[in-house]
GROMACS .gro file of C-alpha atoms in nm:
model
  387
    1UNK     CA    1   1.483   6.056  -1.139
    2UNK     CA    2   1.351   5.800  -1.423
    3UNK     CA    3   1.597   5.638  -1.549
    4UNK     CA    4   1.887   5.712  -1.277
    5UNK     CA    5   2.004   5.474  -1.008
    6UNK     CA    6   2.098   5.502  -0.695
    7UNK     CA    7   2.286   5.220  -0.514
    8UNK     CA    8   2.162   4.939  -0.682
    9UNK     CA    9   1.834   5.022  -0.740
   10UNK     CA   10   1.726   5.139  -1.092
   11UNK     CA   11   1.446   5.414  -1.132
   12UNK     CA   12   1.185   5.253  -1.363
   13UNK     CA   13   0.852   5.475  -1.314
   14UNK     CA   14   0.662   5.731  -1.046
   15UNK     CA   15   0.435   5.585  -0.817
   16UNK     CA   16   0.328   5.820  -0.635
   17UNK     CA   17   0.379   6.168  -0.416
   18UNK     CA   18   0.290   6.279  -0.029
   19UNK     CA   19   0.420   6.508   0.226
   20UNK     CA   20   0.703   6.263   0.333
   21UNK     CA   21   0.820   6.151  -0.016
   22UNK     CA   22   0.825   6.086  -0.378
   23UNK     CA   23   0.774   5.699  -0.442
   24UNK     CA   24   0.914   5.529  -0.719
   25UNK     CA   25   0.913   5.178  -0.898
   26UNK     CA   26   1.285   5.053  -0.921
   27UNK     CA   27   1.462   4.712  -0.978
   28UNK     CA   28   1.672   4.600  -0.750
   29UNK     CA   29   1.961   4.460  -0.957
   30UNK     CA   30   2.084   4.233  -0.678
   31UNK     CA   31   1.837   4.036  -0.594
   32UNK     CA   32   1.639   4.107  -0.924
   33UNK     CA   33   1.299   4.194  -0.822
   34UNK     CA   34   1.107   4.515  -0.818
   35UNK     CA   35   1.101   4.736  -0.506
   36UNK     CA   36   0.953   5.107  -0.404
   37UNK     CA   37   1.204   5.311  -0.349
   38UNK     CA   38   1.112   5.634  -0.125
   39UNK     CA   39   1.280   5.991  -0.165
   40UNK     CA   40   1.225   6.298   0.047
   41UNK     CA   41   1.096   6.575  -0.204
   42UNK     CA   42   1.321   6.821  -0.389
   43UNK     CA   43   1.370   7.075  -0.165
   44UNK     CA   44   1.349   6.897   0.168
   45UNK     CA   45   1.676   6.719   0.132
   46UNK     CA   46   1.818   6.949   0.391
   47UNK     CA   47   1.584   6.971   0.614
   48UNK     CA   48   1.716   6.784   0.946
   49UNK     CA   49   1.335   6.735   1.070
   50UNK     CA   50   1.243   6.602   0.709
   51UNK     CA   51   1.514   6.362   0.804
   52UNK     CA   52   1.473   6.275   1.103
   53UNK     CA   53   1.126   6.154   1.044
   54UNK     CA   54   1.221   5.983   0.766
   55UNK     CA   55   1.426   5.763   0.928
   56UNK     CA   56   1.246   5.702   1.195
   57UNK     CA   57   0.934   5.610   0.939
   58UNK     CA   58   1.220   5.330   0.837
   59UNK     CA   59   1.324   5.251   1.211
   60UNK     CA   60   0.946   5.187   1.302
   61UNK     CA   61   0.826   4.961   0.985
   62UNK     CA   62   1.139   4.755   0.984
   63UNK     CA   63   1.070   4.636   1.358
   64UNK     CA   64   0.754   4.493   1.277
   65UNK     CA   65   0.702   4.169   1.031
   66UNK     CA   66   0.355   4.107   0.961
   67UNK     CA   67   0.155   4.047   0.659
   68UNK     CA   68  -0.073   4.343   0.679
   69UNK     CA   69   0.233   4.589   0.654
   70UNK     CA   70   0.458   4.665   0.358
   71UNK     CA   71   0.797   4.524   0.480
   72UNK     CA   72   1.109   4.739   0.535
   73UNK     CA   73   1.401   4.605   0.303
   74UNK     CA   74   1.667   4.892   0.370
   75UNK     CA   75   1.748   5.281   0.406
   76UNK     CA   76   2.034   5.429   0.281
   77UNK     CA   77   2.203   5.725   0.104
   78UNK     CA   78   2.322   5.801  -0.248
   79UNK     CA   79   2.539   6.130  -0.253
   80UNK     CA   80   2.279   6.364  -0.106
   81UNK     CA   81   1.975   6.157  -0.157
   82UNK     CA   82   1.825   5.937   0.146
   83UNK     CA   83   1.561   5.668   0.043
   84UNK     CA   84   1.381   5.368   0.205
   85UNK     CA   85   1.406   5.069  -0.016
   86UNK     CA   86   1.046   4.897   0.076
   87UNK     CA   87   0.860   4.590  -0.062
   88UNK     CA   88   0.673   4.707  -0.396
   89UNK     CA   89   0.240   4.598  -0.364
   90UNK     CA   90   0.129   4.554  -0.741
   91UNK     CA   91  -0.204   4.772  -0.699
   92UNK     CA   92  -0.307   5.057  -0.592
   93UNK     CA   93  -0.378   5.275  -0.279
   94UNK     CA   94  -0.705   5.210  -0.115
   95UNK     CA   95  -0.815   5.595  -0.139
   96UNK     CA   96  -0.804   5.468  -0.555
   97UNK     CA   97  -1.101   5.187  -0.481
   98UNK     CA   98  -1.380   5.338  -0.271
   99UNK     CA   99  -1.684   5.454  -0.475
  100UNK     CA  100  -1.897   5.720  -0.452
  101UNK     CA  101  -2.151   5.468  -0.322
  102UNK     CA  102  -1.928   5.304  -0.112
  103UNK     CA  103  -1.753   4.976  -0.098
  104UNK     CA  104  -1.973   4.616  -0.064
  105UNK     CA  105  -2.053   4.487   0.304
  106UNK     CA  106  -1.801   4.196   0.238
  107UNK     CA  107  -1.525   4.384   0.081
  108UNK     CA  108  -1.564   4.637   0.337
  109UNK     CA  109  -1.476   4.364   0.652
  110UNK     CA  110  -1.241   4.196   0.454
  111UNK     CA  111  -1.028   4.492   0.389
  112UNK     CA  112  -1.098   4.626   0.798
  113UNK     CA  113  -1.012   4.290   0.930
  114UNK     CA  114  -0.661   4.285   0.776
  115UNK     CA  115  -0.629   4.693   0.874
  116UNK     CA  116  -0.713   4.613   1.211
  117UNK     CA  117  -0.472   4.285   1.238
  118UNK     CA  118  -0.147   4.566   1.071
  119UNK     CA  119  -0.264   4.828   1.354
  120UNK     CA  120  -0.254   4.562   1.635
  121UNK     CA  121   0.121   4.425   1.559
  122UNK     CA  122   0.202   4.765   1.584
  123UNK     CA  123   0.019   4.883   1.859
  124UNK     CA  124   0.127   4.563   2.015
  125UNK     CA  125   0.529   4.687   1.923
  126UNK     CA  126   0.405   5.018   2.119
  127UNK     CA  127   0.411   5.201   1.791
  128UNK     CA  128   0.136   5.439   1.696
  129UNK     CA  129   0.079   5.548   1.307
  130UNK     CA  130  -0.124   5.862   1.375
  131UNK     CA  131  -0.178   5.888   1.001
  132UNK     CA  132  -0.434   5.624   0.938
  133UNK     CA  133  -0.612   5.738   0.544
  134UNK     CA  134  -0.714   5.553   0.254
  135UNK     CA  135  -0.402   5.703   0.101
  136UNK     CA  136  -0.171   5.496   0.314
  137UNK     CA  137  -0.353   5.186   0.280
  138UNK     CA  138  -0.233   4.963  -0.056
  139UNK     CA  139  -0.469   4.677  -0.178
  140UNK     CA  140  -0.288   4.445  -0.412
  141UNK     CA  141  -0.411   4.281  -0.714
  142UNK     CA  142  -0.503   3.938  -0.424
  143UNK     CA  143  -0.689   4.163  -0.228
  144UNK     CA  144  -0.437   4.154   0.066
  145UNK     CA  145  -0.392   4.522   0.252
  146UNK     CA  146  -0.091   4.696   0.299
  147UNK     CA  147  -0.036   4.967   0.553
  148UNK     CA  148   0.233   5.206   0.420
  149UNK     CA  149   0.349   5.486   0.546
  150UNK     CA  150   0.470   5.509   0.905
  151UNK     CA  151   0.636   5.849   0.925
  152UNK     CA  152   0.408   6.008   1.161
  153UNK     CA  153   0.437   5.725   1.400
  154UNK     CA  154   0.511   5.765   1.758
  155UNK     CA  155   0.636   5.522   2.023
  156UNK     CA  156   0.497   5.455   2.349
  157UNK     CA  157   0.653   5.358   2.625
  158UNK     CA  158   0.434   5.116   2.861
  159UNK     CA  159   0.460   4.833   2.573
  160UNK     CA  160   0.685   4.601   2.587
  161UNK     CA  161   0.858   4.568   2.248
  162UNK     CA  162   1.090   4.320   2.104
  163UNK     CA  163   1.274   4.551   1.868
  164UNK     CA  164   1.622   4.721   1.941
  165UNK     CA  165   1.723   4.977   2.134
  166UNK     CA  166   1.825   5.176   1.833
  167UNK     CA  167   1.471   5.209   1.715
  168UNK     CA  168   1.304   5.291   2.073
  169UNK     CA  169   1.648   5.512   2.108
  170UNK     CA  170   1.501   5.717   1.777
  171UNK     CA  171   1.260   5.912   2.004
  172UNK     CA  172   0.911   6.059   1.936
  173UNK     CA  173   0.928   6.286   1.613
  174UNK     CA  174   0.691   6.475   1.640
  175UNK     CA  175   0.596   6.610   2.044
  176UNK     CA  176   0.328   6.684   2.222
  177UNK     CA  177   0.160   6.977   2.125
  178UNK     CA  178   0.227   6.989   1.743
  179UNK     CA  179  -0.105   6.909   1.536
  180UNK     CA  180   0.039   6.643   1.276
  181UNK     CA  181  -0.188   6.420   1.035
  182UNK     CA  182  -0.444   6.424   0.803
  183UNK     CA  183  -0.708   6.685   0.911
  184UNK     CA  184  -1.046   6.459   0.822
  185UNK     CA  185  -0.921   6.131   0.975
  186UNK     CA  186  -0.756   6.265   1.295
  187UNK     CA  187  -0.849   6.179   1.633
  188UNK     CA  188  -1.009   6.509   1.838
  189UNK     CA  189  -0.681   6.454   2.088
  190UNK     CA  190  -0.452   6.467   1.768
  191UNK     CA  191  -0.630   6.745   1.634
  192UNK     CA  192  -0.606   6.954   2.000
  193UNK     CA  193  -0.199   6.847   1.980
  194UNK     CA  194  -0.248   6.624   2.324
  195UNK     CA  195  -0.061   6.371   2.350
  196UNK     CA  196  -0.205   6.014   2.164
  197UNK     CA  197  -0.195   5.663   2.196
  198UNK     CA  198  -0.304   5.349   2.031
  199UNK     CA  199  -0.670   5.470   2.064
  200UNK     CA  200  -0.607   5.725   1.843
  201UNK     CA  201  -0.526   5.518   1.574
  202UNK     CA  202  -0.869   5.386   1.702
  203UNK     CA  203  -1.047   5.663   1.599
  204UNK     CA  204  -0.875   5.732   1.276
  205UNK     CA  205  -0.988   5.349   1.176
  206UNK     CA  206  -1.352   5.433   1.229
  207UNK     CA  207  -1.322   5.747   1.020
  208UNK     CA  208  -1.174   5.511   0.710
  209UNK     CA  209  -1.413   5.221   0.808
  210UNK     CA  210  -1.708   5.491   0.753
  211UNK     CA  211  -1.563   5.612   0.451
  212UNK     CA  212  -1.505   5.263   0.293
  213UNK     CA  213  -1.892   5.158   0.395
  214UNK     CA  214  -2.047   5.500   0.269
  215UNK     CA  215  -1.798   5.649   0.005
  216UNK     CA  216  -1.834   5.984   0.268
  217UNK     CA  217  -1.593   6.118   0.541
  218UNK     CA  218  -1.808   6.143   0.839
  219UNK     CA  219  -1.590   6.494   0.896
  220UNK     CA  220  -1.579   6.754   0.634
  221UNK     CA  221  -1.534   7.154   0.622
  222UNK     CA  222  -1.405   7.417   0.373
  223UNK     CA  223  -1.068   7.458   0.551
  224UNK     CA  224  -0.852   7.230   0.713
  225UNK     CA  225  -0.927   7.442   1.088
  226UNK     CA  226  -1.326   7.392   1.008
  227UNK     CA  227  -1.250   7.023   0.927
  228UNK     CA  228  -1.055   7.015   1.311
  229UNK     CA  229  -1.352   7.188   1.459
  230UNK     CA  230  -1.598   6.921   1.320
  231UNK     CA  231  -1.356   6.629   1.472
  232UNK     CA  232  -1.426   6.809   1.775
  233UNK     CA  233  -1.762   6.922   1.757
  234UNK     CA  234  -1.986   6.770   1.521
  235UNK     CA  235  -2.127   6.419   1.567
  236UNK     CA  236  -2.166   6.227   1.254
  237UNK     CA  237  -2.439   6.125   1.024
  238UNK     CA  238  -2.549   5.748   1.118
  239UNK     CA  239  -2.438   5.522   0.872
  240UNK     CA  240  -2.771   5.392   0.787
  241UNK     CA  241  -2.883   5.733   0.686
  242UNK     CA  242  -2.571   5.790   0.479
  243UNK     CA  243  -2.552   5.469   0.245
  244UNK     CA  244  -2.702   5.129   0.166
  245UNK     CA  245  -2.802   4.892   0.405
  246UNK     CA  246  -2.532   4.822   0.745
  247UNK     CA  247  -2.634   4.567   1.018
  248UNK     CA  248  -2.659   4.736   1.338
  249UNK     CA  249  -2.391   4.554   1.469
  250UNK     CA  250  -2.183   4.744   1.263
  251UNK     CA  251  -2.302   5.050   1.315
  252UNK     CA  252  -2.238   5.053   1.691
  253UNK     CA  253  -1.884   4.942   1.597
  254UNK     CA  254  -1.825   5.220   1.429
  255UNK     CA  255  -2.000   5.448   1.683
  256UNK     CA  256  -1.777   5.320   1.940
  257UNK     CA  257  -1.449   5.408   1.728
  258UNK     CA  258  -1.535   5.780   1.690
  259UNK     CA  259  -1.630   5.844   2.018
  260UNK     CA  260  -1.459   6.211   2.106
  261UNK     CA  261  -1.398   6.062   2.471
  262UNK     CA  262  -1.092   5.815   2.404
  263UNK     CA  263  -1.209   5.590   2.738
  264UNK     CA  264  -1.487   5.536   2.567
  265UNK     CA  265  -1.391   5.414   2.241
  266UNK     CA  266  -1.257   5.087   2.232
  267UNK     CA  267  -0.919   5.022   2.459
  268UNK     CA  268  -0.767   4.836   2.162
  269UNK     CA  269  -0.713   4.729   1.832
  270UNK     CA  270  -0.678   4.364   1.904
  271UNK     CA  271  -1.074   4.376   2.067
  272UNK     CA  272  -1.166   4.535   1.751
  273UNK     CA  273  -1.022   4.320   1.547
  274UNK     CA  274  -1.215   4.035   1.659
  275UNK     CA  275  -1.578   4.202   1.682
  276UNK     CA  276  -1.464   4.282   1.284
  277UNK     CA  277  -1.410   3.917   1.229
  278UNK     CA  278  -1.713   3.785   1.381
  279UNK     CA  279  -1.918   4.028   1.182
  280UNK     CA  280  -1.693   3.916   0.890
  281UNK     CA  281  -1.782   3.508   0.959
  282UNK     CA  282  -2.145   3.637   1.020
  283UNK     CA  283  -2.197   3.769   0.704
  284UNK     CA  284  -2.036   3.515   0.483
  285UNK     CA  285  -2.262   3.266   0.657
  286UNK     CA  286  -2.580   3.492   0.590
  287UNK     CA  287  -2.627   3.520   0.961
  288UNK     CA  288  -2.591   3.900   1.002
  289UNK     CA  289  -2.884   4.059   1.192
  290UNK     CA  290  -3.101   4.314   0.970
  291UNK     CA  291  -2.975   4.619   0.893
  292UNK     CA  292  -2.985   4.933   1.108
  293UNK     CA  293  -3.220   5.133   0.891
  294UNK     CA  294  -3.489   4.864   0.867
  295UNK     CA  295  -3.634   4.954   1.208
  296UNK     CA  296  -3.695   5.343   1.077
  297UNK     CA  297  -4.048   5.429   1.070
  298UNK     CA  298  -4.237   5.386   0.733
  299UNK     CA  299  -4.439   5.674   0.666
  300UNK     CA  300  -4.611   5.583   0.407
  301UNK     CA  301  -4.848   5.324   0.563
  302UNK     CA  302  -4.930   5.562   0.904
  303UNK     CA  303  -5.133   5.837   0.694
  304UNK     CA  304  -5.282   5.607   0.518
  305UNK     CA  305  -5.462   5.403   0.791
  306UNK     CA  306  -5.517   5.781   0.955
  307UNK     CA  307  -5.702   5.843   0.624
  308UNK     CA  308  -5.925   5.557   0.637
  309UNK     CA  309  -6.015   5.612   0.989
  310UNK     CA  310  -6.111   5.959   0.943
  311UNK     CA  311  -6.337   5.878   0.588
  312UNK     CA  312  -6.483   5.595   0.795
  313UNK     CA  313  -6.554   5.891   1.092
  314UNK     CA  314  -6.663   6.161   0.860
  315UNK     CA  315  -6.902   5.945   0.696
  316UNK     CA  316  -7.066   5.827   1.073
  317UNK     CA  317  -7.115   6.199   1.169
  318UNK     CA  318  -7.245   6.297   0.858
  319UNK     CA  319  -7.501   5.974   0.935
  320UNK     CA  320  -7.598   6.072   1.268
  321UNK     CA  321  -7.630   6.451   1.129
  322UNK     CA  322  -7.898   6.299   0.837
  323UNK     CA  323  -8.109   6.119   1.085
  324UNK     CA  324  -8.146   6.406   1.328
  325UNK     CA  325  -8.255   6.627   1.041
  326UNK     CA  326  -8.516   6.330   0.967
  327UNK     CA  327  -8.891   6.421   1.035
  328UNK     CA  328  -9.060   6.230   1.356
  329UNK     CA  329  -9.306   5.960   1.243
  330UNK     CA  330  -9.686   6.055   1.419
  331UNK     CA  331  -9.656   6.109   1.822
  332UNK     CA  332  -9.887   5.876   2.046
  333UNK     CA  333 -10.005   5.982   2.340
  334UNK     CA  334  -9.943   5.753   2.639
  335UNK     CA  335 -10.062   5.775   3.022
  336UNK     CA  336  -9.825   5.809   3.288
  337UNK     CA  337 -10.055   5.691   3.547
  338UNK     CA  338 -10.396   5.516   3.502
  339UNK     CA  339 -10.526   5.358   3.857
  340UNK     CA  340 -10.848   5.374   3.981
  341UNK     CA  341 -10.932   5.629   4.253
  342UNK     CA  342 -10.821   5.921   4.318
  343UNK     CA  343 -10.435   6.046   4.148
  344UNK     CA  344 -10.340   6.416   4.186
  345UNK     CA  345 -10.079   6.645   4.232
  346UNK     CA  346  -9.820   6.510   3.967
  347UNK     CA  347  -9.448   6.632   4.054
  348UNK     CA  348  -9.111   6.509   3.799
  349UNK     CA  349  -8.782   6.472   3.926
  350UNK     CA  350  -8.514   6.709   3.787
  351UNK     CA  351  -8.393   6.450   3.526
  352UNK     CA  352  -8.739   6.384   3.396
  353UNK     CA  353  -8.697   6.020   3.475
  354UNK     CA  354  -8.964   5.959   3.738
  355UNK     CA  355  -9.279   6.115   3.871
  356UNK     CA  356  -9.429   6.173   4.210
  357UNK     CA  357  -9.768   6.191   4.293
  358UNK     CA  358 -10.083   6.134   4.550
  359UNK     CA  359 -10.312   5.831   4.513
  360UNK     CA  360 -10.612   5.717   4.700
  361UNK     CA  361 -10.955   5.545   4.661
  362UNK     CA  362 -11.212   5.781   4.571
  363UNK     CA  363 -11.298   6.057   4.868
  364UNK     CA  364 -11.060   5.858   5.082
  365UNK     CA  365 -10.703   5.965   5.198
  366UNK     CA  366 -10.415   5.977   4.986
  367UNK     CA  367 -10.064   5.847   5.008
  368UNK     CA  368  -9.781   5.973   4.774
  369UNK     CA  369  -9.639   5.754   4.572
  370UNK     CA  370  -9.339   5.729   4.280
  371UNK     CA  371  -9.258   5.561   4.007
  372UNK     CA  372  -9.032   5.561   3.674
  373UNK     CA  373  -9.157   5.681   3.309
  374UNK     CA  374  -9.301   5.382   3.144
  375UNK     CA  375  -9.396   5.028   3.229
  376UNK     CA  376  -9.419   4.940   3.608
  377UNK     CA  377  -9.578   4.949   3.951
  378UNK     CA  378  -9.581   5.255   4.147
  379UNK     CA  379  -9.370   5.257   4.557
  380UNK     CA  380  -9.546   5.400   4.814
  381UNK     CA  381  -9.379   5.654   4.973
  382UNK     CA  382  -9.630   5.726   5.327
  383UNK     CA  383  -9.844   5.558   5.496
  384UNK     CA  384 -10.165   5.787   5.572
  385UNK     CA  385 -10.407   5.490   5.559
  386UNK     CA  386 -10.411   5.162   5.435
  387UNK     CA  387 -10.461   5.185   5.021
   0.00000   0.00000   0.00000
């Protein structure tokens, strides 16, 4: 299509291509300024579904004005093509600025923060993207985030919503029971085809916000099924094992957002938002806590110190084992009793400790007495006869 027109809107260059549409730079000749013009793909022009979604992807965006989301300028058809004229975001797509490595702590929150304040005006207009992916997430040449892309979106009805009855009127595209999205950032629920809410969207934000702090997708398989069965299966590597250093604050926000259970992720975006923005504040002011992985154990100094203790034991037996092998010095002979009179019939106790024996003047009667090896007088144990 470079090079055509349709309506007023010249064709100047390819942007970019997904499963809902062709994108393309154009000018808009009225109003002169550039725009992004999106076209189903060859081939889909007929289909009724293609086009219903399509629309509705128009319907949805249009109803909500916010900063954080690429504004809706007009949809409308040229012979048999139907396109979404859409505010054009010099930069590129988010999936385009993640390194292997991972983005920095700051760029991270600055970028989630603005995510989360897009997905909060929507959620607030009861409208759920379901397709939450670095692909569908523009960052423009200021740094300022874009969410594009709302043709997998989904109204709800408890919210209430200030936009028209035509656009509530558009109905769900996509029902209950059809598995639609992006296999490695859906929410388990999305990927069973139950039916989803905002908290779904929940979930798909902590699979990006992982991806954007570690340069990995927390879920990954060969196939798009095994990918499904690890959303429902598999619990993810923690984030400090995975890249640099993340404050543990973060971590458990991120833990939170890809819990399987959707009551116990957090209830909504709005909530998130603002634990994201006082991490954000916390870090800029150097404030942060330490980082998750700073309280693993350090193995290096443990067998160390085990080392030392068992030279320091080694080297004590092997003393003990050189003294005992030492010859005695000469033995002395030394008397266990020595009174005068009469002493007889020695007896020692079973633990060698003492000895028993009789004692009496010379010729006279004999009492027994005991006493302990060594220095020390003698108790008298009877009384035949005064001593």
């Amino acid at each position: 299509m470079l090079g055509q027109s349709l309506l007023h809107y010249s064709i100047t260059g390819k942007l970019g291509e997904g499963g809902m549409g062709v994108v393309y730079k154009a000018r808009d000749t009225h109003l002169d300024r550039f725009v992004a013009i999106k076209v189903l793909p060859p081939g889909r022009a007929g289909d009724r579904e293609r086009i219903r979604r399509f629309t509705f992807e128009a319907k949805s965006a249009s109803a909500l004005n916010h900063p954080n989301i690429v504004t809706i300028y007009d949809i409308a058809t040229d012979g048999d093509v139907t396109f979404i004229a859409m505010e054009f975001v010099p930069g590129k797509a988010l999936s385009d600025c993640i390194p292997r490595q991972g983005l920095p702590l700051s760029q991270t929150l600055q970028y989630a923060v603005q995510i989360a304040d897009g997905l909060a005006k929507a959620h607030q207009a009861g409208i759920v993207h379901r397709d939450i992916k670095p692909g569908n997430i523009m960052v423009g040449e200021d740094d300022r985030v874009k969410i594009l892309d709302f043709g997998l979106a989904k109204l709800t009805d408890p919210v209430e919503i200030s936009v028209s009855d035509a656009t509530r009127t558009a109905g769900a595209v996509s029902e209950e029971g059809m598995i639609v999205g992006t296999a490695s950032y859906m929410s388990p629920e999305q990927a069973e085809g139950r039916k989803v809410d905002a908290r779904s969207d929940i979930f798909s934000f902590g699979v990006l916000l992982y991806e954007m702090l570690s340069g990995k997708k927390p879920f990954e398989g060969d196939t798009r099924m095994a990918t499904m069965s690890a959303v429902l299966k598999e619990t993810p590597k923690p984030l400090s094992e995975a890249t640099h250093e993340i404050p543990r604050e973060l971590q458990r926000v991120v833990d939170r957002c890809l819990r399987k259970d959707p009551s116990r992720r957090w209830q909504t975006m709005q909530d998130l938002r603002v634990a994201l923005l006082d991490l954000k504040e916390e870090s800029e002011s150097g404030s942060l806590a330490s980082p998750a992985k700073a309280t693993a154990p350090q193995p290096k100094r443990w067998p160390y110190a085990a080392a030392v203790l068992a030279l320091v034991a080694a080297i004590g037996i092997w003393q003990i084992r050189q003294k005992a092998l030492e010859p005695a010095g000469d033995l002395v002979p030394v008397p266990l009793t020595s009174y005068p009179g009469d002493e007889r019939d020695p007896a020692f106790s079973p633990d060698g400790n003492q000895i028993a024996f009789s004692w009496g003047p010379e010729g006279g009667v004999t009492n027994t007495f005991v006493k302990l090896i060594g220095p020390g007088d003698p108790i008298r144990l009877t009384t035949n006869a005064k001593v």
